[in-house]
CSV table of C-alpha atoms and ligand atoms in Angstrom, one decimal:
chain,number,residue,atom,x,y,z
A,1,UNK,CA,-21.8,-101.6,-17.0
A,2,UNK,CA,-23.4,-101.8,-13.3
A,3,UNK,CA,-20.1,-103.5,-12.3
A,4,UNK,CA,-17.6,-101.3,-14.0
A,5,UNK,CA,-16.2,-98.0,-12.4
A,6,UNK,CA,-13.7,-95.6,-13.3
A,7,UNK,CA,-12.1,-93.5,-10.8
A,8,UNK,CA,-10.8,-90.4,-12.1
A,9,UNK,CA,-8.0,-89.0,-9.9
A,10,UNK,CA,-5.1,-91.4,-9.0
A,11,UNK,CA,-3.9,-89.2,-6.4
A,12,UNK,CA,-4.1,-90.3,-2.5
A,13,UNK,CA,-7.9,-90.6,-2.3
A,14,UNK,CA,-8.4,-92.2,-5.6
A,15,UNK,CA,-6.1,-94.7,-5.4
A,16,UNK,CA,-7.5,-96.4,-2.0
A,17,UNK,CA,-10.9,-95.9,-3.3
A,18,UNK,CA,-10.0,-97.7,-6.4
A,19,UNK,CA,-8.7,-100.4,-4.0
A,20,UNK,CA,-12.3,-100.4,-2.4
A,21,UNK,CA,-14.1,-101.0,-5.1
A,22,UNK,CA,-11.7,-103.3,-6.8
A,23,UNK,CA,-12.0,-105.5,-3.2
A,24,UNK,CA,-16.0,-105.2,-3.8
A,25,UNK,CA,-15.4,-107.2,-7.0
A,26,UNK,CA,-16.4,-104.3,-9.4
A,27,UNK,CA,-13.7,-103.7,-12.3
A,28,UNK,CA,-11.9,-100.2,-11.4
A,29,UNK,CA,-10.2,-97.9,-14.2
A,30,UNK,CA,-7.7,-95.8,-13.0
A,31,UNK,CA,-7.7,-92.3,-14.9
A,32,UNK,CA,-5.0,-90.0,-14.6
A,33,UNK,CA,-3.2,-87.3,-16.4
A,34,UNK,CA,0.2,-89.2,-17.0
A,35,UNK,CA,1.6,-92.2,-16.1
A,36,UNK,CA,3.7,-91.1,-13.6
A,37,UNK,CA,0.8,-90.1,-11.3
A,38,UNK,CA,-0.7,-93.6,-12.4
A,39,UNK,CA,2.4,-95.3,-11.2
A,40,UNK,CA,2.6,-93.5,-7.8
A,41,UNK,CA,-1.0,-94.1,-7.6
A,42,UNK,CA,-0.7,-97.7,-8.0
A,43,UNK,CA,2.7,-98.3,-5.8
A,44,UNK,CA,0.2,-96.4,-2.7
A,45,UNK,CA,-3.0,-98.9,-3.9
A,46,UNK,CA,-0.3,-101.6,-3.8
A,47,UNK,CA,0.6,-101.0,0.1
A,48,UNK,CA,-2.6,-99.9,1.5
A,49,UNK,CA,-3.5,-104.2,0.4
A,50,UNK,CA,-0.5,-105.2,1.7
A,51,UNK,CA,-1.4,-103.5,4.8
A,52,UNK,CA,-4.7,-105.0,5.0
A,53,UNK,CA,-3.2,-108.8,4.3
A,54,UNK,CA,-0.6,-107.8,7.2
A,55,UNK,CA,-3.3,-106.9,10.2
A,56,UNK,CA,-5.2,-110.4,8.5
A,57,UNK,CA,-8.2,-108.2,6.9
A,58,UNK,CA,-7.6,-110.0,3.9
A,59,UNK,CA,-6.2,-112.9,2.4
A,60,UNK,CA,-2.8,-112.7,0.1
A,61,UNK,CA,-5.2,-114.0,-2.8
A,62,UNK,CA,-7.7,-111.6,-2.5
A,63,UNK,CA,-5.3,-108.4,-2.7
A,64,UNK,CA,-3.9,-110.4,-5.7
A,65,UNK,CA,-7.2,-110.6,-7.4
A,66,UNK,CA,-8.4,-106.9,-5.9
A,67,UNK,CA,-5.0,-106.0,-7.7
A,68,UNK,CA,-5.7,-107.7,-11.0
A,69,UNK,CA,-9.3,-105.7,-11.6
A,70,UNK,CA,-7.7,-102.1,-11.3
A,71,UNK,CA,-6.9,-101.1,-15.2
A,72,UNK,CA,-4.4,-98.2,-15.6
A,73,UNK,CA,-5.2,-95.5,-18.1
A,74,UNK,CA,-4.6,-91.7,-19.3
A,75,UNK,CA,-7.4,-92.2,-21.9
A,76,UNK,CA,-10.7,-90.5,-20.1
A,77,UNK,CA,-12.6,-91.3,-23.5
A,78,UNK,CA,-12.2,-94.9,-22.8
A,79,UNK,CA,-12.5,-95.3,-19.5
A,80,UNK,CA,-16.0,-93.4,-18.9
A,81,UNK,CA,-17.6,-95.4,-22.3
A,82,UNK,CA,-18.5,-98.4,-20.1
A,83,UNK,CA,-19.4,-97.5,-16.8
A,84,UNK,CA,-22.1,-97.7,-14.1
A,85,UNK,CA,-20.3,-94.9,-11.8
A,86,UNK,CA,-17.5,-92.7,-12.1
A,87,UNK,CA,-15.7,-91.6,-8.5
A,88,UNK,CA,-13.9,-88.5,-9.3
A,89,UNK,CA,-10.8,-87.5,-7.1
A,90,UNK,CA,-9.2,-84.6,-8.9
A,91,UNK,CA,-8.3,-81.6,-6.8
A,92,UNK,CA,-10.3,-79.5,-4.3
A,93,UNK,CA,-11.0,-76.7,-7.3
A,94,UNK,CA,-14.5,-75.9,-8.2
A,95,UNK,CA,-13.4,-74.9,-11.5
A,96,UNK,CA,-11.5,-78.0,-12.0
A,97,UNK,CA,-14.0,-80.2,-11.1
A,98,UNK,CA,-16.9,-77.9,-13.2
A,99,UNK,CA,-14.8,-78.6,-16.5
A,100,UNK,CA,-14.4,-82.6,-15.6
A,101,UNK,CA,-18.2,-83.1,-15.2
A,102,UNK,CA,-18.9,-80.9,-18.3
A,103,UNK,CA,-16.7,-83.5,-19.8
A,104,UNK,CA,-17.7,-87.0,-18.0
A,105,UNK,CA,-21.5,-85.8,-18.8
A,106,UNK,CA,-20.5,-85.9,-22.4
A,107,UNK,CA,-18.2,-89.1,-22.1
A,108,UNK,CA,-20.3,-91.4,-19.7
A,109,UNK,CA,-23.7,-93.3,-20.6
A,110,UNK,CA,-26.8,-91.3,-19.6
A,111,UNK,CA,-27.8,-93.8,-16.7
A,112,UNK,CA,-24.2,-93.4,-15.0
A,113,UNK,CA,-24.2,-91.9,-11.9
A,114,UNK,CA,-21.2,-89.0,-11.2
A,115,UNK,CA,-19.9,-89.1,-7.9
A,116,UNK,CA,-17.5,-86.6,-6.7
A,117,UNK,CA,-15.4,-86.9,-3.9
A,118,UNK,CA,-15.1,-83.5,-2.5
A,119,UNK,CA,-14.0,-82.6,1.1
A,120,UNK,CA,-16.9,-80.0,0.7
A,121,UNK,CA,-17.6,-78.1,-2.5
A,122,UNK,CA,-21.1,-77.3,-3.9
A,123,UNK,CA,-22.5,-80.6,-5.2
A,124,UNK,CA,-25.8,-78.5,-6.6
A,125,UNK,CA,-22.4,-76.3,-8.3
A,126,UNK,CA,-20.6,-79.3,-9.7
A,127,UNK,CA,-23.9,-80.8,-10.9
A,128,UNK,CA,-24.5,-77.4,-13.0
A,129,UNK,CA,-21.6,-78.6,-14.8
A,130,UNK,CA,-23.9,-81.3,-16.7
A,131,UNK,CA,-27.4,-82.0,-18.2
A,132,UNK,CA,-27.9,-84.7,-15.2
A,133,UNK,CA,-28.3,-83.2,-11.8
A,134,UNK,CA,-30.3,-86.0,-11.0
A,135,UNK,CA,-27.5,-88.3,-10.8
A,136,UNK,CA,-24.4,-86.2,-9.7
A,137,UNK,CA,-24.1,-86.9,-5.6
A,138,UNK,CA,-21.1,-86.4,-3.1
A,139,UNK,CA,-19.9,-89.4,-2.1
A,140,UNK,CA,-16.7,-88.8,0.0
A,141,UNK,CA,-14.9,-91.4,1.7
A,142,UNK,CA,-12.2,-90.3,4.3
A,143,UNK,CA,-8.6,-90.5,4.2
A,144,UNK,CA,-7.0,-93.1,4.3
A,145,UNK,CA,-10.1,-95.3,2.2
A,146,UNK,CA,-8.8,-98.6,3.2
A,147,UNK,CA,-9.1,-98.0,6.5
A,148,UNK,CA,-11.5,-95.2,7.6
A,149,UNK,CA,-15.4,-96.9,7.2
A,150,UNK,CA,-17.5,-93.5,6.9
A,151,UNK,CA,-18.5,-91.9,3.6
A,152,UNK,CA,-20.9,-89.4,3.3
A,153,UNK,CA,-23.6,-90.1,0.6
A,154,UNK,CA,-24.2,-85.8,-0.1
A,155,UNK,CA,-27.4,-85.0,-1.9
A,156,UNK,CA,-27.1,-81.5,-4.4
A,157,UNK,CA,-29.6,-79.9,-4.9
A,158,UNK,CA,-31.5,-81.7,-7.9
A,159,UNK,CA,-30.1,-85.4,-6.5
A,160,UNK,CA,-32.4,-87.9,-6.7
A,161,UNK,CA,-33.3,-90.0,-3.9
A,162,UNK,CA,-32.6,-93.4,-6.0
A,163,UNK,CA,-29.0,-92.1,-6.8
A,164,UNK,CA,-28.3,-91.4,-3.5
A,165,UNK,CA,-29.9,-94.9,-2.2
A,166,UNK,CA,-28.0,-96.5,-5.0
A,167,UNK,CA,-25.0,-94.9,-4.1
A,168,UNK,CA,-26.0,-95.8,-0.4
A,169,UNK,CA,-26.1,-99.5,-1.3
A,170,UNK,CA,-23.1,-99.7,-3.3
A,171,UNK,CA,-20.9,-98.5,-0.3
A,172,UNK,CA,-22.4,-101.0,2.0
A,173,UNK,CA,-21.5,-103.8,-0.4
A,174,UNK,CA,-18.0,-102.4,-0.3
A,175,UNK,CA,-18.5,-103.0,3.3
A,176,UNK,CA,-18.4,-98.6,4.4
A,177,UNK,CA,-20.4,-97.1,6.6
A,178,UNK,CA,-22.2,-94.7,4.7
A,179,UNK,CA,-24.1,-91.4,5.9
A,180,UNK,CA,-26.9,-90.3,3.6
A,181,UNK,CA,-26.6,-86.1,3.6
A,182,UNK,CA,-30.2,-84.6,3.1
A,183,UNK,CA,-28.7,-80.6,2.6
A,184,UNK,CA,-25.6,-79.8,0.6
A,185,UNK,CA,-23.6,-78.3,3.3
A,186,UNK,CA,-20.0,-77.0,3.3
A,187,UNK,CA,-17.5,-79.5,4.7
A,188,UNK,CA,-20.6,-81.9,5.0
A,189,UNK,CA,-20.8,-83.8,8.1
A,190,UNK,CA,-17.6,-85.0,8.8
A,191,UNK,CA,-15.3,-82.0,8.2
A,192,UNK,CA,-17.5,-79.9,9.9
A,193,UNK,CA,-16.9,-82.0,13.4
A,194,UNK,CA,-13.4,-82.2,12.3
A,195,UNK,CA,-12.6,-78.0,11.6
A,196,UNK,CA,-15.3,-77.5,14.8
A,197,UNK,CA,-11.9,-79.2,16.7
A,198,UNK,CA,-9.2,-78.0,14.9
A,199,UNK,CA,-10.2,-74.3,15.0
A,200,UNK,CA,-10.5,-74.5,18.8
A,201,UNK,CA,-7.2,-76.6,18.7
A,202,UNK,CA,-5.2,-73.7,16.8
A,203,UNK,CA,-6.7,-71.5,18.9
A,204,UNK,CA,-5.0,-72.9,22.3
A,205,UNK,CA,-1.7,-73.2,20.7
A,206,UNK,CA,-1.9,-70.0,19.5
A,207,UNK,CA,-3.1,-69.1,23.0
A,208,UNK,CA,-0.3,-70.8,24.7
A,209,UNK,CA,-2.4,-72.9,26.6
A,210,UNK,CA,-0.8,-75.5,26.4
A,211,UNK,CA,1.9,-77.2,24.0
A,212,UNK,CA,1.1,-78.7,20.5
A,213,UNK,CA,2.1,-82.4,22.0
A,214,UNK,CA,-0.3,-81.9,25.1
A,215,UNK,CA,-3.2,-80.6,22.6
A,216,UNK,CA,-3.3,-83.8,20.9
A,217,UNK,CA,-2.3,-85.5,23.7
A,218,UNK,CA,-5.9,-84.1,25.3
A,219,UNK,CA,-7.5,-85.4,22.2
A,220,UNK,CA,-6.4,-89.1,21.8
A,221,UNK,CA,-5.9,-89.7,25.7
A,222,UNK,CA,-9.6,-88.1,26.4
A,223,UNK,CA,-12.5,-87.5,23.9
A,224,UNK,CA,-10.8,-88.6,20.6
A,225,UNK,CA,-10.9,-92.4,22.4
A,226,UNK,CA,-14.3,-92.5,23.3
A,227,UNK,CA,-15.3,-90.4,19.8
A,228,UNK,CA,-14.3,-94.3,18.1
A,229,UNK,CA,-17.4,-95.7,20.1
A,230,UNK,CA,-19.9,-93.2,21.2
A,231,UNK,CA,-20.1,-90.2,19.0
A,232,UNK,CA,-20.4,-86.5,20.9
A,233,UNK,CA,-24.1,-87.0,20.8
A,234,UNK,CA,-24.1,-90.3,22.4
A,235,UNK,CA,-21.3,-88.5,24.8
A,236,UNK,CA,-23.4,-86.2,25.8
A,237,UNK,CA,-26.6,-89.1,26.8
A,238,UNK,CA,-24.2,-90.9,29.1
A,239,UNK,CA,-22.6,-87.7,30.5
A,240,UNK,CA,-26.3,-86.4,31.1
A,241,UNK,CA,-27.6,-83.8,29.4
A,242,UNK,CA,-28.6,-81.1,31.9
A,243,UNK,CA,-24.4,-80.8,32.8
A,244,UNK,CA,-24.0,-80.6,28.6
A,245,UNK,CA,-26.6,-77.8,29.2
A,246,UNK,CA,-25.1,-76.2,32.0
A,247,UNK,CA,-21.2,-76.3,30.1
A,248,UNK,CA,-23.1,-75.2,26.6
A,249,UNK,CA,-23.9,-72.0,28.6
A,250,UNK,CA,-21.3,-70.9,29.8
A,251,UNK,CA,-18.5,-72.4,27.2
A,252,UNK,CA,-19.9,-71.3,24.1
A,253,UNK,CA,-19.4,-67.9,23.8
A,254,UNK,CA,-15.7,-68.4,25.2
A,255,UNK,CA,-15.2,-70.9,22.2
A,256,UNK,CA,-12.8,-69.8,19.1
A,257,UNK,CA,-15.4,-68.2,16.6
A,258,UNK,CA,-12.9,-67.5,13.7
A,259,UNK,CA,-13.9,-67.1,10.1
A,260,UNK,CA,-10.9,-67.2,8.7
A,261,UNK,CA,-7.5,-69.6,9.0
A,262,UNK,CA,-5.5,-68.2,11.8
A,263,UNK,CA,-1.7,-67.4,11.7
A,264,UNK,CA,-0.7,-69.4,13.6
A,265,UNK,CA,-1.8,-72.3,10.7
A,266,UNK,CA,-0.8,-69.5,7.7
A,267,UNK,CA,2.4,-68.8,8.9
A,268,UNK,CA,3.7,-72.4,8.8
A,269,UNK,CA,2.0,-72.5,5.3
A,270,UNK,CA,3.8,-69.4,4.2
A,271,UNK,CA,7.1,-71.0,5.2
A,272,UNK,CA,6.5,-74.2,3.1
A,273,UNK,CA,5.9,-76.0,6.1
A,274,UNK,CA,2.7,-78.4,5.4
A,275,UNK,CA,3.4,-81.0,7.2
A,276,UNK,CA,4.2,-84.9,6.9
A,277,UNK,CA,4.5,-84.2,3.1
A,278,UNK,CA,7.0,-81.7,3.4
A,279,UNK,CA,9.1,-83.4,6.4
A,280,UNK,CA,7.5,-80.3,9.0
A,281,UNK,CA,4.2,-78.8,10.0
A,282,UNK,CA,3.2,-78.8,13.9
A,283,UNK,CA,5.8,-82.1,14.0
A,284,UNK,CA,9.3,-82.9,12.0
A,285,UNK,CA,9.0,-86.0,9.6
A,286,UNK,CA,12.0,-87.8,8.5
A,287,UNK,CA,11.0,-90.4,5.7
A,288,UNK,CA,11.1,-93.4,8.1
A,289,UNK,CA,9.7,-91.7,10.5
A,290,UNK,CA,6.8,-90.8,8.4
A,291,UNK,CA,6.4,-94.4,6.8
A,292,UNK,CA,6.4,-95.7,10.6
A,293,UNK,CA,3.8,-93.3,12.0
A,294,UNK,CA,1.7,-93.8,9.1
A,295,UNK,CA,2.1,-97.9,9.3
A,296,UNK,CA,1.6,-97.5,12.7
A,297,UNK,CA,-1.9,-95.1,12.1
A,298,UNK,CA,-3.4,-98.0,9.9
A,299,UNK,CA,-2.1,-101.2,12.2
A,300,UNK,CA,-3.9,-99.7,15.0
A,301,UNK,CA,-7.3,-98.1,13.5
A,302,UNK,CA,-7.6,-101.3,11.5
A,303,UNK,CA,-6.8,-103.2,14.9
A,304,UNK,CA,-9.6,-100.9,16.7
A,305,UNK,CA,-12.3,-101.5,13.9
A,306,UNK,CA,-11.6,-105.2,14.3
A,307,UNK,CA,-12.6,-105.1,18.6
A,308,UNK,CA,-15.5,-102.7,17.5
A,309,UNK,CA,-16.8,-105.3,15.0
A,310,UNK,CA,-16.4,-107.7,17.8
A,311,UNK,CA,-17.9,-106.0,20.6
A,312,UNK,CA,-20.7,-104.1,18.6
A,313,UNK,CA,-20.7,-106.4,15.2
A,314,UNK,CA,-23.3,-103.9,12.7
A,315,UNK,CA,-25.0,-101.9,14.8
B,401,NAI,P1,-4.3,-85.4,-4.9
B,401,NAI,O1,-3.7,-84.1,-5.3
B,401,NAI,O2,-3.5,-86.3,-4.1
B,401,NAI,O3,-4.8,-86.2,-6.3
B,401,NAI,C1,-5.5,-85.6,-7.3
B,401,NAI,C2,-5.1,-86.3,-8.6
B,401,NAI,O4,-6.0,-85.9,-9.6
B,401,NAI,C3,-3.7,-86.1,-9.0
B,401,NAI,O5,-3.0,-87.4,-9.2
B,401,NAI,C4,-3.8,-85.4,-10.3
B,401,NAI,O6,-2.8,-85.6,-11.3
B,401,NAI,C5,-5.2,-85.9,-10.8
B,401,NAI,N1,-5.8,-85.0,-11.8
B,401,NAI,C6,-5.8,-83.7,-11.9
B,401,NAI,N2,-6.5,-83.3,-13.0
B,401,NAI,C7,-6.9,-84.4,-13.6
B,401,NAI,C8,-7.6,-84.7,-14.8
B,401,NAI,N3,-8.0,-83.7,-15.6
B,401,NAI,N4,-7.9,-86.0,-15.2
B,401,NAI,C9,-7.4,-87.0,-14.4
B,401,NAI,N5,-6.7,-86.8,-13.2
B,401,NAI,C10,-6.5,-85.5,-12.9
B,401,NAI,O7,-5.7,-85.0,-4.2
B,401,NAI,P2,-6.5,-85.9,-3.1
B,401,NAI,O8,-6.0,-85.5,-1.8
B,401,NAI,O9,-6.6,-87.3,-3.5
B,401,NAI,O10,-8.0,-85.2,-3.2
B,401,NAI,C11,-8.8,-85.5,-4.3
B,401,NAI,C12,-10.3,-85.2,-3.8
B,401,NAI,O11,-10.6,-85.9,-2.6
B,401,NAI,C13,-10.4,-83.7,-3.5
B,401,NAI,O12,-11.7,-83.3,-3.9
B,401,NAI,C14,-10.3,-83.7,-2.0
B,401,NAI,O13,-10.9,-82.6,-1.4
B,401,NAI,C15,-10.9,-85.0,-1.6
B,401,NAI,N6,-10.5,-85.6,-0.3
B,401,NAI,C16,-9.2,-85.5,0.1
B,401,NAI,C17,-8.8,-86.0,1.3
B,401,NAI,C18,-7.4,-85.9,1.8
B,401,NAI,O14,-7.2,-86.2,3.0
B,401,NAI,N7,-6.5,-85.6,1.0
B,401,NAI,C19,-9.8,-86.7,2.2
B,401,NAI,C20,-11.1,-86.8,1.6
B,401,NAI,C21,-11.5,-86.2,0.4
């Protein structure tokens, strides 16, 4: 049981993280609701190995092997009736994910733990779902798994500290670097950074400020690279903290202070426009164009995470 996991979801998260378990040696199930999803899920598993034996993260016979303990199934009966953990990865839908734990409660052993891993939702909610509180916990890896190192460990409300440390454990065995999350907290860490960014960034485009291009060109070209290494907080030590004082003062109450999505994101979404998936969103995709800039996304993070492990090893 303790080395057994089934991932329910087999869409773009749950696929890589049943790639990062399967790579930590544990035997992955693979739930979805019909094969096709399975199959999709499994062709995008497939690559995101191949990408990893291409940049020389892992051998051809280990992304064989990873391969060959990921078990396909529709059957959610059978796949909860063994395991330690269960990752879920359905939708971003409260109500969705309420009626999965109701279910994985009654379909997993007592001692398993549920993880779910939402962007953000109510883990103290989802728990509700179930008769174990105690052992449901956010655990939410970033897109794309197989590359990005965080997840954030997410305690609910009735957590227990040994789930979350288990849970804590487990992803460093899998070779993440995990964040332990004392306080339930919508968008978590992570997403909360992230939306802090993007809301200001919608906000100068909407602005005119500048152009979408020269936005993220700001970004990648200026904090974004040093973000990789130092973290805003760490940022702010180096770039002395009485200037970070003296900028807070006058540049926070000129900052975007939205509460809602602004138009200028709406509108697009209104037109069907949601980006890489749909060939247009702030950029045009053409399929090769979209496999290239997403090949090209994992070649270099995974290149960068290789001279960080080099120049900082595990600190
Ligand atoms: P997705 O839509 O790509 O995949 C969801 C999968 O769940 C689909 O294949 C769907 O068929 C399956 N599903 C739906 N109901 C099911 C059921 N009853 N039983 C089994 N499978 C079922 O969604 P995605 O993007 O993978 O998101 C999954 C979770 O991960 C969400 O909570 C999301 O917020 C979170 N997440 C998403 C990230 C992203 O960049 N897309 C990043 C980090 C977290």
């Amino acid at each position: 049981m303790d080395n057994q996991v089934a991932v329910v979801g087999a869409g773009l998260m749950g696929a890589g993280i049943a790639g990062e378990f399967a790579r930590g040696e544990y035997e992955v199930t693979l739930v979805d609701t019909n094969e096709a999803a399975l199959e999709k899920g499994l062709n995008s598993l497939k690559k995101s190995q191949q990408t990893l034996v291409d940049v020389g993260h892992v051998s051809q016979a280990d992304a064989v092997s990873a391969l060959g303990r990921v078990r396909l199934t529709t059957d959610l009966a059978e796949a909860c009736s063994s395991v330690g953990i269960l990752m879920e990865a359905v939708p971003e839908n409260l109500a969705v994910k309420q009626e999965m734990y109701a279910q994985f409660d009654k379909l997993c052993f007592p001692e398993a733990i549920l993880a779910s891993n939402t962007s953000g939702l109510s883990i103290s909610k989802i728990a509700s779902a179930t008769q174990r509180p105690d052992k449901v916990v956010g655990v939410h890896f970033w897109n794309p798994p197989h590359v990005v190192p965080l997840v954030e460990v997410t305690k609910g409300d009735g957590t227990s500290d040994a789930t979350a440390e288990h849970m804590m454990k487990v992803c460093n065995t899998l070779g993440k670097k995990p964040i332990l999350v004392q306080h339930d907290i919508p968008g978590i860490v992570g997403n909360r950074l992230q939306y802090a960014v993007v809301r200001e960034a919608l906000h100068l485009m909407a602005e005119g400020v500048a152009s979408p291009e020269d936005i993220d060109l700001a970004m990648t070209a200026g904090p974004g690279l040093r973000y990789g290494l130092l973290g805003p907080l760490r940022t702010a030590d180096l770039g002395g903290l009485d200037v970070f004082c003296a900028i807070s003062d006058y540049l926070f109450a000129d900052l975007n202070a939205d509460k809602r999505a602004p138009s200028v994101l709406k509108d697009l979404v209104e037109q069907g426009k949601l980006g890489a998936k749909t060939g247009e969103g702030f950029y045009s995709y053409s399929e090769d164009e979209l496999d290239r800039v997403l090949a090209q996304r994992d070649r270099v993070l995974l290149g960068f995470l290789d001279v960080l492990k080099r120049e900082v090893g595990d600190e």
